[in-house]
Coordinates of C-alpha atoms in Angstrom, one line a residue:
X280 CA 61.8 132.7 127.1
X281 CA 61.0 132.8 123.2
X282 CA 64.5 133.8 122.8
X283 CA 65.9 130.6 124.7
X284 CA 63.7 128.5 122.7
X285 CA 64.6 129.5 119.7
X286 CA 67.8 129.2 120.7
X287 CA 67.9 125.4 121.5
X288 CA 66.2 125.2 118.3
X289 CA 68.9 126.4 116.1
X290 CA 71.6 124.4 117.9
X291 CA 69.3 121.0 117.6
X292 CA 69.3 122.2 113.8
X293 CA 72.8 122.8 113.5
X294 CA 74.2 120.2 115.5
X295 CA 73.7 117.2 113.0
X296 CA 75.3 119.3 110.2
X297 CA 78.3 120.3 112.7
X298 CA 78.7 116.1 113.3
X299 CA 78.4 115.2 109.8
X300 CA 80.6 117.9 108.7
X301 CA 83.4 116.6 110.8
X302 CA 83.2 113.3 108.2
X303 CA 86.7 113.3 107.1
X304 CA 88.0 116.1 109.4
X305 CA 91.5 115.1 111.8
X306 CA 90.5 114.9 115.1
X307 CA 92.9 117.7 116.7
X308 CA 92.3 116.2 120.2
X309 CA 95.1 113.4 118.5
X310 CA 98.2 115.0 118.8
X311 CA 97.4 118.1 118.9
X312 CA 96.5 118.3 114.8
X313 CA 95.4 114.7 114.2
X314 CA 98.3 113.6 113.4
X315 CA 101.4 111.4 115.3
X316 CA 105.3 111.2 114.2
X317 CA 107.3 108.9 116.3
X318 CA 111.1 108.7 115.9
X319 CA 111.3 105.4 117.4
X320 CA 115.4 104.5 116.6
X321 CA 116.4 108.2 117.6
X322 CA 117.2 109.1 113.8
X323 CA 117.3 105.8 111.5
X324 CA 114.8 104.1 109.5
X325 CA 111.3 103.1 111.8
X326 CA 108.3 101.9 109.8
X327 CA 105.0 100.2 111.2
X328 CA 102.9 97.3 109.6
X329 CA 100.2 96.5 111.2
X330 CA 97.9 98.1 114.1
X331 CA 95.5 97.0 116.8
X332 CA 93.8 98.6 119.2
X333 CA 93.1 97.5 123.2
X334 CA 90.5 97.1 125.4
X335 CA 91.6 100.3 127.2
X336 CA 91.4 102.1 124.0
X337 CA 95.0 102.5 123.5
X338 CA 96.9 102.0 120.1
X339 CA 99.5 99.2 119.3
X340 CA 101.8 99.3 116.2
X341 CA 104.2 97.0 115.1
X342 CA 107.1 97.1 112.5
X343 CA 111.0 97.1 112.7
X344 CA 113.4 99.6 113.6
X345 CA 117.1 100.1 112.1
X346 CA 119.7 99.4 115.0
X347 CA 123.0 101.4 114.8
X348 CA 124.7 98.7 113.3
X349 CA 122.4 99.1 110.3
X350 CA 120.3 95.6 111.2
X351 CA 116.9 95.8 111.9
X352 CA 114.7 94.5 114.6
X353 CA 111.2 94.3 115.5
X354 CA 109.6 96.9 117.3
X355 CA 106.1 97.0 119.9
X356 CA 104.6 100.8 120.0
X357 CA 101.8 101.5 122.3
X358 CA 100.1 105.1 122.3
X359 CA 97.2 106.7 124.5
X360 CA 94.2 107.6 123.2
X361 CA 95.5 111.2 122.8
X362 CA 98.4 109.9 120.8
X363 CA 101.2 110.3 123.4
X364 CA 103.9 107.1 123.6
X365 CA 102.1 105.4 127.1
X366 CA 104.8 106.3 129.2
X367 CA 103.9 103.1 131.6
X368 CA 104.7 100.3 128.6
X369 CA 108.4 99.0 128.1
X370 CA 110.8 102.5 127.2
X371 CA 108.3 105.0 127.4
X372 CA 106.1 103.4 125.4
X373 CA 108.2 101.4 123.0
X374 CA 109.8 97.7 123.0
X375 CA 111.9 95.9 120.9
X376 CA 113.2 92.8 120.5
X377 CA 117.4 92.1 119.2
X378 CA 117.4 88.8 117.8
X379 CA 120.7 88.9 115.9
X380 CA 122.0 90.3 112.4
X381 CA 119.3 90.3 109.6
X382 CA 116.1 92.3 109.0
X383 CA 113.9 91.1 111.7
X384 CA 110.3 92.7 111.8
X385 CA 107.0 92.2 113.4
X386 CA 103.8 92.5 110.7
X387 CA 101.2 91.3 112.9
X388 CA 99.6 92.1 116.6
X389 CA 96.7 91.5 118.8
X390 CA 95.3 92.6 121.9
X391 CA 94.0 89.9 124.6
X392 CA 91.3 90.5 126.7
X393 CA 93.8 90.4 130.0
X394 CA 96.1 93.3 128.5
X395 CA 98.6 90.9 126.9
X396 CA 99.8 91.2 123.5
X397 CA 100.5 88.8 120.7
X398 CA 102.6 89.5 118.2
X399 CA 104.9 88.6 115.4
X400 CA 106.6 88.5 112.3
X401 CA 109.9 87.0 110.7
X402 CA 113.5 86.6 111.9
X403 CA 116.5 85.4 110.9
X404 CA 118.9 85.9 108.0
X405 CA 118.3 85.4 103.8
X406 CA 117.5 81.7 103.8
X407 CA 117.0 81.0 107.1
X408 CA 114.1 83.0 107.9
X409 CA 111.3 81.6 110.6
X410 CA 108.1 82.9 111.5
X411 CA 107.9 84.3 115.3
X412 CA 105.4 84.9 117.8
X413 CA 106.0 86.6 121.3
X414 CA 103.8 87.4 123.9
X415 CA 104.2 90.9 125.9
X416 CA 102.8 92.1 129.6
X417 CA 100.7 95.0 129.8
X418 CA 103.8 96.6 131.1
X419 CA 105.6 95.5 127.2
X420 CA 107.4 93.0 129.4
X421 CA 108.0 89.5 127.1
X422 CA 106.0 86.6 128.8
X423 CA 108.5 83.5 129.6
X424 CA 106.1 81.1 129.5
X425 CA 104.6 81.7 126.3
X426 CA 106.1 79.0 123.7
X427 CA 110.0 78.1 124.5
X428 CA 110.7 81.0 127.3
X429 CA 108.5 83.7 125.1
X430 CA 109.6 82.4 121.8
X431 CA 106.9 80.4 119.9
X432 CA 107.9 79.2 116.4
X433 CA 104.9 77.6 114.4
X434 CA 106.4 76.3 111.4
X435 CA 109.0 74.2 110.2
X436 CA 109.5 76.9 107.3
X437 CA 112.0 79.7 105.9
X438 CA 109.0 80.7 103.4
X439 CA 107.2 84.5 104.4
X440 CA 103.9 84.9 103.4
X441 CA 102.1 85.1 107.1
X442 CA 98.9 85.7 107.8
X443 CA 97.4 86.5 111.3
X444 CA 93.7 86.8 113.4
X445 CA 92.7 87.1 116.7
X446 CA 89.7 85.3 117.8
X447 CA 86.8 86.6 120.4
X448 CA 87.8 84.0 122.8
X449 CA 91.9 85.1 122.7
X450 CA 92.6 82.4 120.6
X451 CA 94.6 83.1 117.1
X452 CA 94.9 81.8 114.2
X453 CA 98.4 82.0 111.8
X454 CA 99.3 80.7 108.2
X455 CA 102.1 80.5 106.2
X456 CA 103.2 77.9 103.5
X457 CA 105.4 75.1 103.9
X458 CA 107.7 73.2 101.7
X459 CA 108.0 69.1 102.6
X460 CA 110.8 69.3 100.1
X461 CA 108.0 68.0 97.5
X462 CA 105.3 70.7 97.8
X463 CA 104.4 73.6 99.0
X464 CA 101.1 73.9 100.7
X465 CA 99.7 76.7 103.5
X466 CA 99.1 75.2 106.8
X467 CA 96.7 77.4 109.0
X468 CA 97.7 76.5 112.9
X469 CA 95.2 77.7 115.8
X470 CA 96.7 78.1 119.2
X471 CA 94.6 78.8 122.6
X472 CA 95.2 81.7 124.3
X473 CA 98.0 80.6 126.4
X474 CA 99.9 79.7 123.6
X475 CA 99.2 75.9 123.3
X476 CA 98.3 74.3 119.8
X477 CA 94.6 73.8 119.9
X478 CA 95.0 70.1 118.5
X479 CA 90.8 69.9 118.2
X480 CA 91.5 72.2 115.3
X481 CA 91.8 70.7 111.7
X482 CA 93.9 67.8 112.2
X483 CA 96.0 67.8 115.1
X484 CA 95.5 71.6 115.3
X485 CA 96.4 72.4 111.8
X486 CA 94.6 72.7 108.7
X487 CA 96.0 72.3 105.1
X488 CA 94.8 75.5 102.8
X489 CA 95.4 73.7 99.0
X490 CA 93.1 72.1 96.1
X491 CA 94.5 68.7 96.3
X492 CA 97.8 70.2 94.9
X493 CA 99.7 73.0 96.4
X494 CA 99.2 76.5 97.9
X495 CA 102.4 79.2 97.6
X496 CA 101.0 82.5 99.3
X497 CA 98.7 83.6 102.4
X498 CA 97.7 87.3 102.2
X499 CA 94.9 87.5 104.5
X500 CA 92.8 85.9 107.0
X501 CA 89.2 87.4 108.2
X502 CA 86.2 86.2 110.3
X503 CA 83.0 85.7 109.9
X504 CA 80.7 86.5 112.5
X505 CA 79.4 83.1 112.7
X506 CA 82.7 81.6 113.3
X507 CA 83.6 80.9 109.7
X508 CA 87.2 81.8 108.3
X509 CA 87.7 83.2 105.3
X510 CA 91.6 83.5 103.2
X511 CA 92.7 85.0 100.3
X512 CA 96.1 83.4 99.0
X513 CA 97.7 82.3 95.4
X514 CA 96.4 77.6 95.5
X515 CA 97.3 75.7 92.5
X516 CA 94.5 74.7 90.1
X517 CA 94.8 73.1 86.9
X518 CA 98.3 73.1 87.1
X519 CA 98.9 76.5 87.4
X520 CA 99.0 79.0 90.6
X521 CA 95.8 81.2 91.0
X522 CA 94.4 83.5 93.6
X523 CA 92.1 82.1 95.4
X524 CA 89.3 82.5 98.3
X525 CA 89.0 80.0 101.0
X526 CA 86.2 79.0 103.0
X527 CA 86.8 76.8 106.4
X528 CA 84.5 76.0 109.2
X529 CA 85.3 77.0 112.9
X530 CA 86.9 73.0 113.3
X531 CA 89.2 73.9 110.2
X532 CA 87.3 72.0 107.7
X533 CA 86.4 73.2 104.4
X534 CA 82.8 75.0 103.8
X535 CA 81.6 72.6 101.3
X536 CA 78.9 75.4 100.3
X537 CA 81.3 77.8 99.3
X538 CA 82.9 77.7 95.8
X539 CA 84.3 74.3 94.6
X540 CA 84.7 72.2 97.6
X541 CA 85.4 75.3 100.0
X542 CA 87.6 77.2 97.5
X543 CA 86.3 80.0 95.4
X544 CA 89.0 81.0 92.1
X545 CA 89.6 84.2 91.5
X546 CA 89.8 84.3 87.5
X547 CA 89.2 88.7 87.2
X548 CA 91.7 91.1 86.4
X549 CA 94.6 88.0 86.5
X550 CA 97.6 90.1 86.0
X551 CA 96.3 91.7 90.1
X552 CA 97.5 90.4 92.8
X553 CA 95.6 90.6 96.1
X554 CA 96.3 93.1 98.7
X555 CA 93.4 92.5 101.1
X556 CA 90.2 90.7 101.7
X557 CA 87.2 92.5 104.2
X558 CA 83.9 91.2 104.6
X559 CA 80.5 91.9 104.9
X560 CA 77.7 90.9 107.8
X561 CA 76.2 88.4 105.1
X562 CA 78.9 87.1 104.1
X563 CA 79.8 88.7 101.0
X564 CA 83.9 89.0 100.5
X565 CA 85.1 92.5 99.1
X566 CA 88.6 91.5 98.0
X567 CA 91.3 94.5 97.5
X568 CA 93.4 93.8 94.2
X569 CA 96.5 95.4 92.8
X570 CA 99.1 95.6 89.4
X571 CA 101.9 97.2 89.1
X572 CA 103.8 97.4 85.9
X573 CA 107.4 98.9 85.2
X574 CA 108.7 100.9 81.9
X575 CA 106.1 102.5 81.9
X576 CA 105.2 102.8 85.8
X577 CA 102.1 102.2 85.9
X578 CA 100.1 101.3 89.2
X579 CA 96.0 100.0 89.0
X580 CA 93.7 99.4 91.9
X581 CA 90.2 96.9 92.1
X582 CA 88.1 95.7 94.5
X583 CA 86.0 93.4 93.7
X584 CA 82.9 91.9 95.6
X585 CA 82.3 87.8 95.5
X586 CA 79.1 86.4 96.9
X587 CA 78.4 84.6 100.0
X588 CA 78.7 81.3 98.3
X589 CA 82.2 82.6 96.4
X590 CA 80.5 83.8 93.0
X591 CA 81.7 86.9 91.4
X592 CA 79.5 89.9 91.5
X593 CA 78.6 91.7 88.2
X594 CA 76.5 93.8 89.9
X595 CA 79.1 95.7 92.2
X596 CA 80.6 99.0 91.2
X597 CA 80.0 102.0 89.5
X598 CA 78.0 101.6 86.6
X599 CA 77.8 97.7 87.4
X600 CA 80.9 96.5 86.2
X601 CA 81.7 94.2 88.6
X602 CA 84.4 96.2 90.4
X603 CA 85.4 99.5 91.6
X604 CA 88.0 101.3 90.1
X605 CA 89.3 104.5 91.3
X606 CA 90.7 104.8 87.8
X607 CA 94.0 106.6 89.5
X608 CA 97.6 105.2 87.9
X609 CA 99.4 106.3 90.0
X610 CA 97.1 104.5 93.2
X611 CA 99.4 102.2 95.0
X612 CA 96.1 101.2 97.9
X613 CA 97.2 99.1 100.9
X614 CA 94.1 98.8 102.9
X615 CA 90.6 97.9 102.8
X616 CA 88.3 98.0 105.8
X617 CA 83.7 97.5 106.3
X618 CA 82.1 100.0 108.6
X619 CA 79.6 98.6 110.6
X620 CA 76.9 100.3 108.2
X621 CA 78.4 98.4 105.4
X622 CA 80.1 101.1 103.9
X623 CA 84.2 100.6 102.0
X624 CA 86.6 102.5 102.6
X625 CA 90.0 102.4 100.7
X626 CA 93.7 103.7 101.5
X627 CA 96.6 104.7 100.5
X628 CA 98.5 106.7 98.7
X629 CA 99.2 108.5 95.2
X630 CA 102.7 107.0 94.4
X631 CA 106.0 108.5 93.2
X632 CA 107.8 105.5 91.0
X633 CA 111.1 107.2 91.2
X634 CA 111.1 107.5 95.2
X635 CA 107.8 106.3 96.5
X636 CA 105.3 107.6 98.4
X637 CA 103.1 110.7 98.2
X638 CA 100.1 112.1 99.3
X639 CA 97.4 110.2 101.2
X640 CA 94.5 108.5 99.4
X641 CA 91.2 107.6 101.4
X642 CA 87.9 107.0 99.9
X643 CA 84.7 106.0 100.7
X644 CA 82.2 103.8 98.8
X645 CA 79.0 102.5 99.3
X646 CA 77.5 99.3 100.0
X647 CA 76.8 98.4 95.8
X648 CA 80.5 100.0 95.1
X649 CA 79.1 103.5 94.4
X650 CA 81.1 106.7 95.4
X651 CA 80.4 108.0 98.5
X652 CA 80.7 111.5 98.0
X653 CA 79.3 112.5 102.0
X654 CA 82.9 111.6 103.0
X655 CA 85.5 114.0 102.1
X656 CA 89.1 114.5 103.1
X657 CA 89.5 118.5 102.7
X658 CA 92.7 118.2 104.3
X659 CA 96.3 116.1 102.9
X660 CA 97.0 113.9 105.8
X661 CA 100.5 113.9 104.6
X662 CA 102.2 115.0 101.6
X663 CA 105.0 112.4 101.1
X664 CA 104.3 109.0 102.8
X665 CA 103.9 105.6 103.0
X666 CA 100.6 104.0 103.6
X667 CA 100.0 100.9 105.3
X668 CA 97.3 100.3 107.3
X669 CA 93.8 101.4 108.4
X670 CA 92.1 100.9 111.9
X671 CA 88.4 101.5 112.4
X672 CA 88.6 102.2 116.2
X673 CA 85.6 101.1 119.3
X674 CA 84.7 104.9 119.0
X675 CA 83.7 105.1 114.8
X676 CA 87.3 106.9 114.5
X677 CA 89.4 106.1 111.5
X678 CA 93.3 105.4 112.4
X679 CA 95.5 105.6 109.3
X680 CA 99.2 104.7 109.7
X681 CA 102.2 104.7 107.7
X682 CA 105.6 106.4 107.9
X683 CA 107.4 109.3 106.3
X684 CA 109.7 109.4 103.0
X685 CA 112.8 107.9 103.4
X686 CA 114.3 110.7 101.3
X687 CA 112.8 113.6 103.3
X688 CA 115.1 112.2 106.7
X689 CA 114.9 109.1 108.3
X690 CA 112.0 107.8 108.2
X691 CA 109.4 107.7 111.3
X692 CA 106.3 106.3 112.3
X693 CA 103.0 108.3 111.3
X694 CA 99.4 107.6 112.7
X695 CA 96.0 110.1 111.8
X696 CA 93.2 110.1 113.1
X697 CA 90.0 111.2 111.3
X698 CA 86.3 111.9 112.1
X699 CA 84.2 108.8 110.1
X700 CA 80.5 109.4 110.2
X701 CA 78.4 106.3 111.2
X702 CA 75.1 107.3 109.2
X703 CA 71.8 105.4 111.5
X704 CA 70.3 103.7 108.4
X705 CA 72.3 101.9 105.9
X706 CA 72.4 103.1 102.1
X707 CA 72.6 100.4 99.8

């Protein structure tokens, strides 16, 4: 009997170690390894660009696939849970959609409470380029009666610079700028789940994203738990274009309590451009930043933090800078997501400037921009790749995707999966 109970002791005492020591480990129950390649266009070019995940637990990626008459067209992906194509959605598990010559893609998707997809991107040739939306069955069948027989096309613009959410209630929000043929200003459009414009929204269902002048650029839309929406995107001030945070209310109208009249300038590190906007439970906006320089090829990565009210935060970051940088050149990060325990985590991946791509980056930070140094990839995900995108999944499990280097083969779809420890008390 001793023997038994010290027995159960030493597995309660090792079993916490053996869960946290799986922080930053591939789960090997995803494809075998933890990791998923998908040849979608049986030996072209296949990339993904953005990634939701379903009710049922199941994974969607969108993206475009090259045709054998060297066009490109937009793609739908679903996967199981175990990272097999879900044999039961459009051709064994992939759908696309031929909408003529030019370089069609989907960038963004969401999942519906019924099943049914939304998704969407930009089609058309150089010039005449619109923004899309399509709906999709749980079977990857294209839903008729969504906008004109499955085909809903929000703006009256050949401008791409989209940005997409899903609401709680199935509802979505998109944005894009539009040119009058005097100005260019984002409008952000809501739709109700069915499709239909939500005309109770903004003004007639559309709200205008500028600063009495113009707007150019829509990177990102996030929101707030209390209904609030929150954009980062490049609005004209002063006479000059600058990036920008944007605070609306759930009716579309500006949060007069954040920034100047709802709009919060972003005046650090002006020569970055952002890449992607996540935010904390109070409210707090931890913007992902970017520069890029050529002869010499150079790459820098920020993130800075800006209050709930659109300050800037000199107290985030190592050493309290302000900012964190990973102080890598070579850095090119795509993606920026908030555990629920407050903690950053950053992707991407260490750059080659001749070829692109390289080895994955993923690093975890803590709530004040310190290093989290509990979280530890001892494993490259993948040694020559493209990073896109980052999914924190219903089950605390990280899904990075991406696809392979063009110059190692065509290249193909890639999704890991990783072990992400979801500590019980927050660390500040």
């Amino acid at each position: 009997m001793r023997k038994k109970y010290m027995l159960w002791i030493a597995l309660f005492t090792l079993l916490p170690f053996t869960l946290y020591s799986q922080d930053g480990q591939p789960d090997t129950s995803f494809g075998g390894n933890g990791t998923v390649q998908t040849d979608i266009s049986d030996g072209r070019i296949d990339f993904g660009l953005a990634i939701e995940q379903m009710q049922n637990g199941k994974l969607l990626v969108v993206g475009s696939m090259e045709t054998i008459d060297s066009d490109f067209i937009p793609v739908l992906v679903q996967y199981n849970t175990n990272g097999n194509l879900s044999s039961n959605f459009g051709n064994n598990g992939i759908v696309s959609r031929d909408f003529g010559n030019g370089f069609d893609t989907y960038s963004f998707v969401g999942a519906q409470s019924d099943g049914k997809i939304i998704t969407g991107g930009s089609i058309g040739t150089s010039g005449n380029r619109v923004v899309i939306i399509n709906r999709y069955f749980e079977n990857g069948d294209i839903d008729t009666s969504f906008g004109n027989n499955g085909d809903l096309i929000p703006f009256n613009s050949t401008i791409e610079s989209s940005a997409f959410a899903m609401l709680n209630d199935d509802s979505f929000l998109i944005a894009n700028p539009v040119n009058d043929g005097n100005s260019t200003i984002i409008q952000l459009k809501k739709y109700l789940a069915d499709g239909t414009l939500d005309v109770s929204f903004g003004s007639n269902g559309t709200a205008l994203v500028e600063n009495g002048g113009q707007s150019n650029a829509i990177y990102s839309i996030e929101l707030m738990t209390n209904g609030n929406i929150v954009l980062g995107g490049v609005i004209q001030s002063g006479g000059a274009y600058k990036k920008s945070l944007v605070r609306l209310l759930p009716d579309g109208s500006k949060d007069l309590s954040f920034g100047t009249n709802g709009i919060a300038l972003i005046t650090e590190f002006t020569n970055f451009a952002i890449q992607s906007i996540a935010l904390f439970d109070d409210g707090q906006i931890a913007v992902l930043q970017n520069f890029y320089s050529v002869d010499p090829d150079i790459a820098h990565t920020r993130v800075t933090r800006y209050t709930a009210n659109g300050t800037f935060d000199t107290t985030f970051g190592t050493g309290g800078q302000g900012f964190i940088d990973p102080n890598i050149e070579n850095l090119a990060a795509r993606s920026l997501l908030i555990q629920p325990n407050q903690r950053l985590v950053l992707y991407g991946e260490f750059t080659d400037f001749f070829e692109g791509g390289g080895n994955t980056f993923i690093k975890r930070y803590h709530t004040n921009g310190g290093t989290d140094d509990s979280f530890s990839i001892n494993t490259i995900l993948n040694y020559e790749y493209f990073a896109e995108e980052m999914l924190l999944q219903d089950d605390g499990k990280l899904v990075c995707m991406g696809s392979s280097a063009w110059y190692n083969g065509p290249s193909d779809l890639i999704l890991s999966l990783i072990h992400i420890s979801e500590p019980t008390r927050r660390t500040p």
